Amino acid sequence: MLVTTTEKIPGQEYEVIGECFGVTTQSRNLVSNLGAGFKNIVGGEIRGYTKMLTTSRQEAIKRLTDEAASMGADAVVMMRFDSSSIASDMQSVVAYGTAVKFTEKN
């Protein structure tokens, strides 16, 4: 399924089906949290959290495309991410956009 951050897909006409979402909330384990605490003292990238956010974004996009497919969509346009912390060790990521159905295939 095509997912784009743009409003228009070159060479395609489509009708809007509706909004669609993909949501995930993840947390790191205790060992990763301890490592992050030590890293906070000396500075630098906290790779465990970077990996968690990368995985969260990938899962949110998968859930977004699954929902769009269940709506009969061919693509999702205007895709965006939103994220927030739920607690000090949990992160929620939402991928959202507009599900569309092609009316003319080129």
XYZ file of C-alpha atoms in Angstrom:
106
model
C 0.000 0.000 0.000
C 1.276 3.439 -0.936
C 1.708 5.797 2.032
C 2.702 9.379 1.316
C 3.040 12.596 3.292
C 1.859 14.598 0.285
C -1.731 15.449 -0.597
C -1.487 14.514 -4.269
C -0.189 11.359 -5.891
C 1.239 12.209 -9.337
C -0.725 10.545 -12.148
C -3.533 9.305 -9.898
C -7.076 10.433 -9.334
C -8.787 9.222 -6.195
C -11.753 9.587 -3.918
C -11.439 10.069 -0.177
C -12.649 7.173 1.954
C -11.884 8.666 5.362
C -9.349 9.077 8.111
C -7.316 6.129 9.338
C -5.003 5.558 12.270
C -2.329 3.214 13.544
C -1.477 3.382 17.245
C 1.113 1.632 19.398
C 2.399 2.152 22.926
C 5.672 0.589 23.974
C 8.052 0.648 26.903
C 11.639 -0.370 27.518
C 12.586 -3.032 30.035
C 14.144 -2.331 33.425
C 17.711 -3.041 32.245
C 17.326 -0.558 29.363
C 15.902 2.035 31.740
C 18.916 1.647 34.060
C 21.265 2.006 31.092
C 19.387 5.128 30.005
C 19.756 6.566 33.500
C 23.528 6.111 33.372
C 23.671 7.580 29.861
C 21.736 10.589 31.138
C 24.650 11.318 33.479
C 27.399 11.181 30.831
C 25.340 12.301 27.814
C 24.941 10.867 24.345
C 22.377 8.904 22.395
C 20.243 6.434 24.282
C 20.168 3.687 21.662
C 17.560 1.602 23.464
C 15.043 4.432 23.268
C 15.984 5.237 19.677
C 15.325 1.610 18.771
C 12.018 1.663 20.681
C 10.835 4.763 18.788
C 11.929 3.345 15.419
C 10.063 0.113 16.139
C 7.029 2.081 17.331
C 6.884 4.123 14.122
C 7.166 0.995 11.978
C 4.386 -0.717 13.936
C 2.170 2.385 13.768
C 2.568 2.507 9.957
C 1.750 -1.210 9.685
C -1.421 -0.725 11.727
C -2.292 2.347 9.658
C -1.992 0.416 6.387
C -3.930 -2.538 7.838
C -6.795 -0.208 8.782
C -6.699 1.532 5.395
C -6.788 -1.848 3.620
C -9.786 -2.922 5.705
C -11.539 0.243 4.486
C -10.846 -0.727 0.862
C -8.172 1.935 0.328
C -5.443 1.837 -2.294
C -3.278 4.442 -0.541
C -2.956 6.781 2.413
C -2.208 10.448 1.747
C -1.138 13.211 4.140
C 0.365 10.691 6.596
C 1.701 12.190 9.793
C 3.109 10.976 13.114
C 2.251 12.115 16.594
C 3.915 10.855 19.740
C 3.734 11.413 23.456
C 5.096 10.033 26.673
C 2.636 8.225 28.893
C 5.077 7.679 31.731
C 8.807 8.118 32.080
C 9.403 4.816 30.280
C 6.441 4.529 27.866
C 5.950 6.141 24.482
C 2.816 6.222 22.360
C 3.120 6.736 18.599
C 0.229 7.408 16.230
C 0.452 7.330 12.433
C -2.573 8.959 10.815
C -3.697 10.033 7.384
C -6.467 9.943 4.805
C -7.415 6.647 3.176
C -8.128 6.996 -0.560
C -9.396 4.772 -3.376
C -8.006 5.218 -6.895
C -10.633 6.115 -9.502
C -8.252 6.042 -12.451
C -5.182 3.841 -12.756
C -2.276 4.926 -14.932
